[in-house]
Short mmCIF file of C-alpha atoms in Angstrom, two decimals:
data_model
loop_
_atom_site.label_atom_id
_atom_site.label_comp_id
_atom_site.label_asym_id
_atom_site.label_seq_id
_atom_site.Cartn_x
_atom_site.Cartn_y
_atom_site.Cartn_z
CA UNK X 1 55.16 -16.56 34.27
CA UNK X 2 52.99 -13.41 33.48
CA UNK X 3 55.68 -11.00 34.30
CA UNK X 4 58.27 -13.21 32.10
CA UNK X 5 55.67 -13.04 29.36
CA UNK X 6 55.20 -9.25 29.58
CA UNK X 7 59.19 -8.74 29.06
CA UNK X 8 59.12 -10.86 26.04
CA UNK X 9 56.34 -8.95 24.51
CA UNK X 10 57.79 -5.95 25.21
CA UNK X 11 61.07 -7.11 23.58
CA UNK X 12 59.34 -8.14 20.33
CA UNK X 13 57.30 -4.97 20.00
CA UNK X 14 60.07 -2.57 20.46
CA UNK X 15 61.52 -3.77 17.45
CA UNK X 16 58.70 -4.49 15.05
CA UNK X 17 60.76 -4.45 11.75
CA UNK X 18 63.11 -7.16 13.04
CA UNK X 19 62.56 -10.94 13.05
CA UNK X 20 61.56 -12.70 16.39
CA UNK X 21 64.54 -15.33 16.57
CA UNK X 22 63.07 -17.72 18.91
CA UNK X 23 64.49 -21.13 18.37
CA UNK X 24 61.35 -22.80 17.12
CA UNK X 25 61.42 -20.58 14.10
CA UNK X 26 65.09 -21.49 12.98
CA UNK X 27 68.07 -19.28 12.63
CA UNK X 28 66.36 -16.75 10.31
CA UNK X 29 63.37 -16.29 12.87
CA UNK X 30 60.10 -15.17 11.87
CA UNK X 31 58.46 -11.77 11.29
CA UNK X 32 56.59 -10.12 14.21
CA UNK X 33 53.33 -10.46 12.50
CA UNK X 34 53.64 -14.41 11.90
CA UNK X 35 54.58 -14.93 15.73
CA UNK X 36 51.61 -12.84 16.80
CA UNK X 37 49.29 -14.45 14.72
CA UNK X 38 50.51 -17.81 16.08
CA UNK X 39 50.13 -16.24 19.56
CA UNK X 40 46.56 -15.28 18.65
CA UNK X 41 45.83 -18.93 17.45
CA UNK X 42 47.06 -20.59 20.34
CA UNK X 43 45.22 -18.39 22.95
CA UNK X 44 41.86 -18.65 21.41
CA UNK X 45 42.26 -22.41 21.60
CA UNK X 46 43.10 -22.27 25.26
CA UNK X 47 40.14 -19.99 25.98
CA UNK X 48 37.96 -22.23 24.19
CA UNK X 49 39.12 -25.65 25.19
CA UNK X 50 41.47 -25.76 28.18
CA UNK X 51 39.84 -26.82 31.63
CA UNK X 52 40.51 -25.13 34.83
CA UNK X 53 43.08 -27.81 35.73
CA UNK X 54 45.12 -27.02 32.59
CA UNK X 55 45.37 -23.50 33.31
CA UNK X 56 46.11 -23.72 36.90
CA UNK X 57 49.99 -23.94 36.11
CA UNK X 58 49.94 -20.88 33.94
CA UNK X 59 48.88 -17.80 36.27
CA UNK X 60 48.18 -17.28 39.84
CA UNK X 61 44.61 -18.13 41.40
CA UNK X 62 43.50 -14.61 41.55
CA UNK X 63 44.05 -14.20 37.68
CA UNK X 64 42.61 -17.57 37.11
CA UNK X 65 39.47 -16.71 39.11
CA UNK X 66 38.87 -13.55 37.11
CA UNK X 67 39.41 -15.34 33.97
CA UNK X 68 36.72 -17.72 35.00
CA UNK X 69 34.26 -14.88 35.88
CA UNK X 70 34.87 -13.53 32.19
CA UNK X 71 34.16 -16.81 30.80
CA UNK X 72 31.04 -17.22 32.75
CA UNK X 73 29.55 -13.99 31.36
CA UNK X 74 27.84 -14.43 28.07
CA UNK X 75 29.12 -12.39 25.22
CA UNK X 76 26.87 -9.46 24.21
CA UNK X 77 25.38 -9.25 20.78
CA UNK X 78 27.19 -6.08 19.46
CA UNK X 79 29.21 -4.99 16.43
CA UNK X 80 32.90 -6.15 16.33
CA UNK X 81 35.33 -4.37 14.06
CA UNK X 82 32.76 -3.52 11.65
CA UNK X 83 29.20 -2.43 11.81
CA UNK X 84 27.70 -5.57 9.69
CA UNK X 85 29.92 -8.18 11.62
CA UNK X 86 28.17 -9.56 14.49
CA UNK X 87 29.28 -12.14 16.99
CA UNK X 88 27.23 -14.52 18.97
CA UNK X 89 29.53 -17.44 19.32
CA UNK X 90 32.22 -18.57 21.99
CA UNK X 91 35.47 -16.71 22.61
CA UNK X 92 37.57 -17.08 19.22
CA UNK X 93 40.20 -15.63 17.44
CA UNK X 94 39.20 -12.02 18.30
CA UNK X 95 40.95 -10.52 21.33
CA UNK X 96 39.13 -11.20 24.71
CA UNK X 97 37.82 -8.15 26.46
CA UNK X 98 39.46 -8.99 29.67
CA UNK X 99 42.96 -8.63 30.64
CA UNK X 100 43.37 -11.55 33.01
CA UNK X 101 42.07 -13.58 29.95
CA UNK X 102 44.37 -12.23 27.50
CA UNK X 103 47.29 -12.60 29.92
CA UNK X 104 46.52 -16.48 30.54
CA UNK X 105 45.94 -16.94 26.74
CA UNK X 106 49.10 -15.32 25.62
CA UNK X 107 51.30 -16.92 28.45
CA UNK X 108 50.27 -20.48 27.47
CA UNK X 109 50.81 -19.45 23.61
CA UNK X 110 54.20 -18.39 24.38
CA UNK X 111 55.37 -21.14 26.54
CA UNK X 112 54.56 -23.50 23.47
CA UNK X 113 56.38 -21.17 20.73
CA UNK X 114 59.37 -20.87 22.99
CA UNK X 115 60.06 -24.59 22.42
CA UNK X 116 63.54 -25.62 21.26
CA UNK X 117 62.20 -27.19 17.96
CA UNK X 118 59.34 -28.85 16.37
CA UNK X 119 59.49 -32.06 18.27
CA UNK X 120 59.36 -29.93 21.64
CA UNK X 121 56.81 -27.75 20.64
CA UNK X 122 54.70 -30.97 19.48
CA UNK X 123 55.08 -32.48 23.02
CA UNK X 124 54.25 -28.91 24.68
CA UNK X 125 50.78 -28.50 22.48
CA UNK X 126 49.70 -31.85 22.58
CA UNK X 127 47.34 -31.38 25.68
CA UNK X 128 45.59 -28.72 23.99
CA UNK X 129 45.12 -30.55 20.60
CA UNK X 130 43.68 -33.53 22.72
CA UNK X 131 41.29 -31.06 24.13
CA UNK X 132 40.37 -29.57 20.88
CA UNK X 133 39.70 -33.20 19.27
CA UNK X 134 37.84 -34.42 22.49
CA UNK X 135 35.37 -31.39 21.87
CA UNK X 136 34.27 -33.18 18.84
CA UNK X 137 35.98 -30.53 16.38
CA UNK X 138 37.52 -32.21 13.47
CA UNK X 139 41.54 -32.15 13.80
CA UNK X 140 43.39 -33.82 10.98
CA UNK X 141 46.26 -32.93 8.87
CA UNK X 142 44.42 -31.21 6.03
CA UNK X 143 42.60 -28.62 8.26
CA UNK X 144 45.58 -27.85 10.77
CA UNK X 145 46.39 -24.92 8.53
CA UNK X 146 43.09 -23.12 9.50
CA UNK X 147 43.24 -23.91 13.07
CA UNK X 148 42.37 -20.92 14.97
CA UNK X 149 43.38 -18.45 12.02
CA UNK X 150 46.22 -18.66 9.48
CA UNK X 151 49.36 -20.25 11.40
CA UNK X 152 53.06 -20.55 10.70
CA UNK X 153 54.45 -23.70 8.54
CA UNK X 154 56.33 -24.49 12.23
CA UNK X 155 53.31 -24.27 14.38
CA UNK X 156 51.23 -26.34 11.67
CA UNK X 157 53.99 -29.04 11.67
CA UNK X 158 54.08 -28.91 15.70
CA UNK X 159 50.39 -29.42 15.72
CA UNK X 160 50.33 -32.35 12.98
CA UNK X 161 53.13 -33.86 15.17
CA UNK X 162 51.19 -33.56 18.27
CA UNK X 163 48.42 -35.84 16.87
CA UNK X 164 50.80 -38.38 15.38
CA UNK X 165 49.63 -41.43 17.38
CA UNK X 166 45.81 -40.41 16.23
CA UNK X 167 46.91 -40.24 12.35
CA UNK X 168 46.58 -42.80 9.91
CA UNK X 169 49.77 -44.31 9.04
CA UNK X 170 49.59 -43.34 5.47
CA UNK X 171 48.82 -39.48 6.75
CA UNK X 172 52.06 -39.98 8.93
CA UNK X 173 54.18 -40.52 5.64
CA UNK X 174 52.54 -38.06 3.75
CA UNK X 175 52.90 -35.11 6.20
CA UNK X 176 56.19 -36.65 7.43
CA UNK X 177 55.62 -36.42 10.92
CA UNK X 178 58.12 -38.90 12.15
CA UNK X 179 61.01 -36.55 10.93
CA UNK X 180 58.85 -33.49 12.58
CA UNK X 181 58.77 -32.01 9.02
CA UNK X 182 57.50 -28.49 8.14
CA UNK X 183 57.25 -29.03 4.46
CA UNK X 184 53.43 -29.83 3.37
CA UNK X 185 53.02 -32.89 1.05
CA UNK X 186 53.61 -32.27 -2.62
CA UNK X 187 53.37 -34.29 -5.71
CA UNK X 188 56.47 -36.59 -5.92
CA UNK X 189 55.45 -39.07 -8.65
CA UNK X 190 59.04 -38.50 -10.37
CA UNK X 191 60.55 -40.34 -7.47
CA UNK X 192 59.23 -43.57 -8.64
CA UNK X 193 62.08 -43.52 -11.47
CA UNK X 194 64.47 -43.73 -8.32
CA UNK X 195 62.95 -46.70 -6.76
CA UNK X 196 63.06 -50.36 -7.67
CA UNK X 197 59.74 -52.21 -7.59
CA UNK X 198 60.85 -54.30 -4.57
CA UNK X 199 62.82 -51.95 -2.02
CA UNK X 200 66.71 -52.88 -2.05
CA UNK X 201 67.36 -56.01 -0.35
CA UNK X 202 69.63 -54.49 2.22
CA UNK X 203 67.01 -51.95 3.39
CA UNK X 204 64.25 -54.62 2.87
CA UNK X 205 65.91 -56.94 5.37
CA UNK X 206 66.41 -54.00 7.82
CA UNK X 207 62.86 -52.51 7.58
CA UNK X 208 60.72 -55.96 7.23
CA UNK X 209 58.63 -56.99 10.19
CA UNK X 210 59.04 -60.58 10.90
CA UNK X 211 57.15 -62.96 13.39
CA UNK X 212 59.23 -64.60 16.45
CA UNK X 213 60.06 -67.50 14.32
CA UNK X 214 61.56 -65.47 11.57
CA UNK X 215 58.85 -65.73 8.97
CA UNK X 216 58.00 -62.54 7.27
CA UNK X 217 54.96 -60.75 9.01
CA UNK X 218 53.98 -59.61 5.43
CA UNK X 219 54.00 -61.16 2.02
CA UNK X 220 56.01 -59.32 -0.43
CA UNK X 221 56.93 -56.84 2.05
CA UNK X 222 59.90 -55.50 0.03
CA UNK X 223 57.20 -54.30 -2.61
CA UNK X 224 54.97 -52.76 -0.05
CA UNK X 225 57.74 -51.04 1.67
CA UNK X 226 58.91 -49.53 -1.84
CA UNK X 227 55.53 -48.22 -2.50
CA UNK X 228 55.38 -46.61 1.27
CA UNK X 229 58.62 -44.95 0.25
CA UNK X 230 57.18 -43.36 -2.56
CA UNK X 231 54.32 -42.21 -0.61
CA UNK X 232 56.49 -40.24 1.94
CA UNK X 233 55.72 -36.48 1.62
CA UNK X 234 53.75 -37.54 -1.63
CA UNK X 235 50.04 -36.57 -2.47
CA UNK X 236 49.50 -39.26 -5.01
CA UNK X 237 47.01 -41.84 -4.03
CA UNK X 238 48.09 -45.23 -2.93
CA UNK X 239 46.57 -47.05 -6.14
CA UNK X 240 48.47 -44.66 -8.45
CA UNK X 241 51.71 -45.40 -6.45
CA UNK X 242 51.35 -49.06 -6.81
CA UNK X 243 50.92 -48.56 -10.70
CA UNK X 244 53.93 -46.21 -11.00
CA UNK X 245 56.10 -49.03 -9.20
CA UNK X 246 55.03 -51.75 -11.53
CA UNK X 247 53.72 -53.92 -8.69
CA UNK X 248 50.60 -56.11 -8.22
CA UNK X 249 49.94 -55.22 -4.59
CA UNK X 250 46.82 -53.66 -3.80
CA UNK X 251 46.17 -50.51 -1.77
CA UNK X 252 44.56 -52.76 1.08
CA UNK X 253 47.98 -54.44 1.34
CA UNK X 254 49.93 -51.12 1.54
CA UNK X 255 47.55 -50.13 4.33
CA UNK X 256 47.82 -53.11 6.27
CA UNK X 257 51.39 -53.13 6.10
CA UNK X 258 51.64 -49.56 7.49
CA UNK X 259 49.15 -50.13 10.08
CA UNK X 260 51.11 -53.27 11.38
CA UNK X 261 54.26 -51.13 11.31
CA UNK X 262 52.65 -48.66 13.55
CA UNK X 263 51.48 -51.17 15.84
CA UNK X 264 54.73 -53.04 16.48
CA UNK X 265 57.45 -51.62 19.06
CA UNK X 266 60.13 -53.23 17.05
CA UNK X 267 59.35 -51.23 13.96
CA UNK X 268 58.70 -47.69 15.70
CA UNK X 269 61.14 -45.92 13.50
CA UNK X 270 60.60 -47.67 10.00
CA UNK X 271 58.31 -44.80 8.83
CA UNK X 272 61.39 -42.45 9.95
CA UNK X 273 63.68 -44.48 7.73
CA UNK X 274 61.37 -44.60 4.65
CA UNK X 275 61.04 -40.75 5.07
CA UNK X 276 64.84 -40.42 5.20
CA UNK X 277 65.39 -42.66 1.88
CA UNK X 278 62.63 -40.58 0.08
CA UNK X 279 64.54 -37.46 0.99
CA UNK X 280 67.99 -38.98 0.21
CA UNK X 281 66.36 -39.93 -3.20
CA UNK X 282 64.86 -36.45 -3.66
CA UNK X 283 68.10 -34.64 -3.00
CA UNK X 284 70.67 -36.78 -4.44
CA UNK X 285 68.80 -38.91 -7.07
CA UNK X 286 69.85 -42.37 -8.08
CA UNK X 287 72.61 -43.73 -10.98
CA UNK X 288 69.62 -46.06 -12.12
CA UNK X 289 66.53 -45.10 -13.77
CA UNK X 290 64.48 -48.13 -12.86
CA UNK X 291 61.22 -46.94 -14.62
CA UNK X 292 63.13 -47.18 -18.07
CA UNK X 293 64.52 -50.55 -16.83
CA UNK X 294 61.08 -51.94 -15.99
CA UNK X 295 59.98 -50.55 -19.40
CA UNK X 296 62.62 -52.33 -21.32
CA UNK X 297 63.17 -55.74 -19.60
CA UNK X 298 59.86 -56.92 -18.22
CA UNK X 299 58.80 -58.11 -21.19
CA UNK X 300 62.10 -59.62 -22.20
CA UNK X 301 62.10 -63.63 -22.00
CA UNK X 302 65.84 -64.33 -22.14
CA UNK X 303 68.90 -62.48 -20.79
CA UNK X 304 71.51 -65.34 -20.94
CA UNK X 305 72.59 -67.90 -23.57
CA UNK X 306 71.68 -71.25 -21.48
CA UNK X 307 74.62 -72.96 -23.23
CA UNK X 308 76.91 -70.79 -21.37
CA UNK X 309 75.42 -71.42 -18.27
CA UNK X 310 75.34 -75.11 -18.69
CA UNK X 311 78.90 -75.39 -19.38
CA UNK X 312 79.81 -73.22 -16.43
CA UNK X 313 77.53 -75.37 -14.29
CA UNK X 314 79.31 -78.92 -15.31
CA UNK X 315 82.49 -77.55 -14.64
CA UNK X 316 81.78 -76.02 -11.08
CA UNK X 317 78.97 -78.49 -9.49
CA UNK X 318 78.90 -82.18 -9.09
CA UNK X 319 74.90 -82.18 -9.85
CA UNK X 320 74.32 -79.20 -12.13
CA UNK X 321 70.92 -77.69 -12.46
CA UNK X 322 68.46 -79.01 -15.36
CA UNK X 323 67.85 -75.34 -16.80
CA UNK X 324 69.17 -71.75 -16.84
CA UNK X 325 65.68 -70.25 -15.60
CA UNK X 326 67.17 -69.29 -12.22
CA UNK X 327 69.79 -67.37 -13.90
CA UNK X 328 67.48 -65.82 -16.35
CA UNK X 329 65.68 -64.67 -13.13
CA UNK X 330 68.75 -63.44 -11.08
CA UNK X 331 69.72 -61.28 -14.22
CA UNK X 332 66.16 -59.70 -14.50
CA UNK X 333 65.99 -59.22 -10.54
CA UNK X 334 69.29 -57.61 -10.52
CA UNK X 335 68.70 -55.06 -13.37
CA UNK X 336 65.28 -54.01 -12.66
CA UNK X 337 64.93 -54.34 -8.82
CA UNK X 338 61.69 -56.21 -9.73
CA UNK X 339 61.02 -59.89 -8.12
CA UNK X 340 61.08 -62.53 -10.76
CA UNK X 341 57.12 -63.14 -10.50
CA UNK X 342 56.91 -59.90 -12.45
CA UNK X 343 59.01 -61.08 -15.37
CA UNK X 344 58.19 -62.30 -18.85
CA UNK X 345 56.03 -65.62 -18.27
CA UNK X 346 58.93 -67.57 -19.60
CA UNK X 347 61.15 -66.76 -16.68
CA UNK X 348 58.43 -65.89 -14.22
CA UNK X 349 58.31 -67.72 -10.72
CA UNK X 350 54.56 -68.35 -10.90
CA UNK X 351 54.19 -70.74 -7.81
CA UNK X 352 55.41 -70.41 -4.19
CA UNK X 353 57.72 -73.54 -4.81
CA UNK X 354 59.34 -71.78 -7.70
CA UNK X 355 59.91 -68.61 -5.58
CA UNK X 356 61.44 -70.65 -2.72
CA UNK X 357 63.99 -72.38 -5.00
CA UNK X 358 64.69 -68.95 -6.81
CA UNK X 359 65.89 -67.56 -2.96
CA UNK X 360 67.71 -70.64 -2.44
CA UNK X 361 69.62 -70.52 -5.77
CA UNK X 362 70.67 -66.75 -4.71
CA UNK X 363 72.47 -67.56 -1.39
CA UNK X 364 73.76 -70.94 -2.94
CA UNK X 365 75.30 -69.34 -5.81
CA UNK X 366 78.93 -69.72 -6.48
CA UNK X 367 81.45 -66.65 -6.92
CA UNK X 368 82.20 -67.89 -10.50
CA UNK X 369 78.61 -68.08 -11.29
CA UNK X 370 77.93 -64.79 -9.94
CA UNK X 371 80.72 -63.30 -12.06
CA UNK X 372 79.16 -64.81 -15.29
CA UNK X 373 75.80 -63.40 -14.32
CA UNK X 374 77.05 -59.84 -13.47
CA UNK X 375 78.94 -59.81 -16.85
CA UNK X 376 75.83 -61.04 -18.70
CA UNK X 377 73.72 -58.44 -16.94
CA UNK X 378 76.40 -55.79 -18.03
CA UNK X 379 76.32 -56.93 -21.50
CA UNK X 380 72.40 -56.35 -21.59
CA UNK X 381 72.84 -52.87 -20.56
CA UNK X 382 75.60 -52.14 -22.85
CA UNK X 383 73.18 -53.52 -25.68
CA UNK X 384 70.90 -50.78 -25.08
CA UNK X 385 73.36 -47.95 -24.52
CA UNK X 386 72.82 -47.77 -20.79
CA UNK X 387 75.92 -46.32 -18.67
CA UNK X 388 74.67 -47.27 -15.54
CA UNK X 389 75.71 -49.52 -12.74
CA UNK X 390 74.34 -52.95 -12.94
CA UNK X 391 73.00 -52.50 -9.36
CA UNK X 392 73.07 -50.07 -6.64
CA UNK X 393 71.52 -48.98 -3.27
CA UNK X 394 71.53 -45.60 -1.23
CA UNK X 395 73.45 -45.20 1.91
CA UNK X 396 72.41 -43.28 4.96
CA UNK X 397 74.75 -41.69 7.36
CA UNK X 398 75.07 -44.08 10.48
CA UNK X 399 74.45 -41.28 12.74
CA UNK X 400 71.00 -40.89 11.01
CA UNK X 401 70.07 -44.61 12.08
CA UNK X 402 71.67 -44.45 15.52
CA UNK X 403 69.18 -45.42 18.32
CA UNK X 404 66.22 -46.07 15.81
CA UNK X 405 63.80 -49.09 16.63
CA UNK X 406 63.98 -51.19 13.37
CA UNK X 407 62.96 -55.00 12.89
CA UNK X 408 65.82 -56.22 11.26
CA UNK X 409 69.58 -56.45 11.48
CA UNK X 410 72.27 -54.13 10.22
CA UNK X 411 73.27 -55.95 7.05
CA UNK X 412 76.94 -54.66 7.31
CA UNK X 413 77.28 -55.75 10.83
CA UNK X 414 78.91 -58.98 9.61
CA UNK X 415 81.70 -58.67 7.13
CA UNK X 416 82.25 -60.82 4.02
CA UNK X 417 85.50 -62.20 5.61
CA UNK X 418 83.69 -63.34 8.84
CA UNK X 419 80.91 -64.75 6.66
CA UNK X 420 83.54 -66.88 4.57
CA UNK X 421 85.41 -68.07 7.66
CA UNK X 422 82.16 -69.51 9.10
CA UNK X 423 80.81 -71.39 6.05
CA UNK X 424 82.08 -75.07 6.33
CA UNK X 425 83.37 -76.78 3.28
CA UNK X 426 80.93 -78.86 1.14
CA UNK X 427 76.97 -78.36 1.84
CA UNK X 428 75.89 -76.86 4.79
CA UNK X 429 72.82 -75.62 6.77
CA UNK X 430 71.86 -71.98 6.51
CA UNK X 431 70.20 -72.17 10.10
CA UNK X 432 73.26 -73.77 11.54
CA UNK X 433 75.25 -71.03 9.91
CA UNK X 434 72.83 -68.32 11.39
CA UNK X 435 73.49 -69.69 14.88
CA UNK X 436 77.27 -69.89 14.48
CA UNK X 437 77.07 -66.27 13.47
CA UNK X 438 74.47 -65.16 15.91
CA UNK X 439 71.98 -63.72 13.55
CA UNK X 440 68.73 -64.56 11.66
CA UNK X 441 68.62 -66.75 8.69
CA UNK X 442 67.30 -63.99 6.58
CA UNK X 443 70.59 -61.96 7.34
CA UNK X 444 72.71 -64.97 6.25
CA UNK X 445 70.81 -65.28 3.27
CA UNK X 446 71.18 -61.65 2.22
CA UNK X 447 74.79 -61.90 2.99
CA UNK X 448 75.49 -65.20 0.92
CA UNK X 449 73.57 -63.65 -1.99
CA UNK X 450 75.83 -60.53 -1.65
CA UNK X 451 79.03 -61.93 -1.12
CA UNK X 452 79.01 -65.35 -2.66
CA UNK X 453 81.01 -68.43 -0.90
CA UNK X 454 82.87 -71.16 -2.50
CA UNK X 455 81.36 -73.98 -0.58
CA UNK X 456 81.86 -76.74 -3.32
CA UNK X 457 84.29 -79.88 -2.84
CA UNK X 458 87.89 -79.19 -3.07
CA UNK X 459 87.99 -80.63 -6.67
CA UNK X 460 85.41 -78.20 -7.54
CA UNK X 461 86.95 -75.30 -6.03
CA UNK X 462 90.29 -75.97 -7.87
CA UNK X 463 88.05 -75.90 -11.24
CA UNK X 464 86.29 -72.74 -10.09
CA UNK X 465 89.63 -70.96 -9.54
CA UNK X 466 90.72 -72.11 -12.82
CA UNK X 467 87.34 -70.54 -14.43
CA UNK X 468 88.01 -67.11 -12.68
CA UNK X 469 91.55 -66.86 -13.73
CA UNK X 470 91.35 -68.12 -17.47
CA UNK X 471 90.70 -64.50 -18.90
CA UNK X 472 93.68 -63.23 -17.35
CA UNK X 473 95.64 -66.25 -18.52
CA UNK X 474 94.33 -65.70 -22.01
CA UNK X 475 95.64 -62.04 -21.91
CA UNK X 476 98.96 -63.25 -20.77
CA UNK X 477 99.09 -65.82 -23.55
CA UNK X 478 97.72 -63.70 -26.39
CA UNK X 479 98.76 -60.19 -25.65
CA UNK X 480 101.96 -60.79 -23.57
CA UNK X 481 102.97 -63.83 -25.62
CA UNK X 482 103.75 -65.69 -22.69
CA UNK X 483 104.26 -69.41 -22.83
CA UNK X 484 102.12 -71.89 -20.88
CA UNK X 485 104.90 -73.25 -18.94
CA UNK X 486 105.46 -69.47 -17.75
CA UNK X 487 101.91 -68.84 -16.98
CA UNK X 488 101.62 -72.26 -15.10
CA UNK X 489 104.73 -71.26 -13.06
CA UNK X 490 103.53 -67.64 -12.46
CA UNK X 491 99.94 -69.29 -10.95
CA UNK X 492 101.38 -72.12 -9.17
CA UNK X 493 99.58 -74.72 -11.09
CA UNK X 494 100.23 -77.29 -13.87
CA UNK X 495 100.74 -76.67 -17.51
CA UNK X 496 98.21 -79.35 -18.36
CA UNK X 497 95.54 -77.13 -16.09
CA UNK X 498 96.24 -73.90 -18.08
CA UNK X 499 96.53 -75.83 -21.51
CA UNK X 500 93.03 -77.47 -20.75
CA UNK X 501 91.41 -74.06 -19.41
CA UNK X 502 92.59 -72.16 -22.64
CA UNK X 503 91.44 -74.67 -24.92
CA UNK X 504 88.04 -74.81 -23.19
CA UNK X 505 87.85 -71.08 -23.23
CA UNK X 506 88.07 -71.06 -27.16
CA UNK X 507 91.75 -69.76 -27.14
CA UNK X 508 93.70 -71.03 -30.43
CA UNK X 509 97.09 -72.26 -29.07
CA UNK X 510 100.35 -71.72 -30.87
CA UNK X 511 102.83 -74.65 -31.76
CA UNK X 512 105.64 -75.02 -29.28
CA UNK X 513 108.53 -72.32 -29.93
CA UNK X 514 106.55 -70.65 -32.75
CA UNK X 515 107.19 -67.17 -31.19
CA UNK X 516 110.46 -65.81 -31.89
CA UNK X 517 112.45 -63.76 -29.28
CA UNK X 518 110.42 -65.03 -26.43
CA UNK X 519 112.65 -65.67 -23.36
CA UNK X 520 113.39 -69.49 -23.17
CA UNK X 521 113.31 -71.16 -19.78
CA UNK X 522 116.99 -72.14 -18.84
CA UNK X 523 117.40 -75.93 -18.76
CA UNK X 524 118.63 -77.10 -15.30
CA UNK X 525 121.75 -79.09 -16.01
CA UNK X 526 121.48 -82.65 -14.48
CA UNK X 527 124.71 -84.38 -13.33
CA UNK X 528 125.18 -88.04 -13.60
CA UNK X 529 126.39 -89.94 -10.37
CA UNK X 530 128.92 -92.66 -10.99
CA UNK X 531 127.73 -96.10 -9.53
#
């Protein structure tokens, strides 16, 4: 071990103008001065804090015995490096005056610095940082940079990550220890514009902790997770982050959730994914400015004409809803990414019962209803000249999530076609449907809200098909000048159905035979049979 260390040092010092390309320092390597400074810092920590048992694997017994003799002798009070610089403390960042001490310190340091990456270096240095912390010396992310002298960013990251299990959860997020980052925290408040108040439903499903019975382990977890995503690599205080996100959760709520995530084995990698999402937003941005939408629509009391909603309900449902408030909440929620309880008081869900009914509304919505609400949301954006998609969610590569311990299922593990085949006709139980699909009720509720299913009785299914096709029929009738009978034949339905649908849609009908030149249906000759 000592001979190998000497050869490495000889190779480094032989070319002092060239970068040291050890794997830990990346493809570009690091200057010789930087590497030697890291060796010096780690070596001084070892001399001051390592125990004899820690040093035993590093050097032969004769060298270790000489080191112990050197450390047993008190340092003499004498000038060091400058006449006015006196040393009376322990062996620190100055080179020891003994070859054995130097050999052991440098060998241990280089063993750590020759690690393949930051993660491996963190594992290699953990025993040493544990000894430093046990000595009573404060060791936290903010003072790592001054640990034994100035050290390189990769060594700072390794030392921080070696203490991950001892760090407060919010410090893990800020310093991005879950991804072994070498980047120090900076002010990232601009990320709030790319984040909804409540984390996107698919990501909230996958990252929210739940009890064994399926109930959420934390109230408003989607809002808390969105704040946590803003805190990743960010120096802003938690209270300021909640204000930027437009939520009413408290700093205590955020800290409690983060602590719960770090305690649970099924949530071991939630912080990892939040950091990946934050990095994705910082790199690629978002097509939606959520801060602008929160500013524009949080105080808006209405998004949809209730008469249009009531008319559609009467045609699609045997027991239409009494009011359009859930439809208004759906549009607000979809546009802003904020939960309905943060909307204008006229449509906000103020009680737990109202919030429960709204969640039920989301997964029981019919395709024609979802299409109307999506069209209304698009109209609201057009009204303000906003050329953005109605809704959006970031996607991460599958390889980035492979093997991670996350509390929720993969939202896309069940396809829309599989979901539609599993839903029975008529009313159904979401718990029974979840058992049939072998997943959770939260997963099924998410899928039904994303891929609405026509579970209505047959008569209303036919009506719903008519509602979804009437715009196309109107185009054929007015622009292409097709007859009602031609449209009915083309769609495989009756002339009366097409005529009634166009009248209800407000399409003015032409008198029969009023369009000259239109191809007429050929009459089928009928023959009489003699009796």
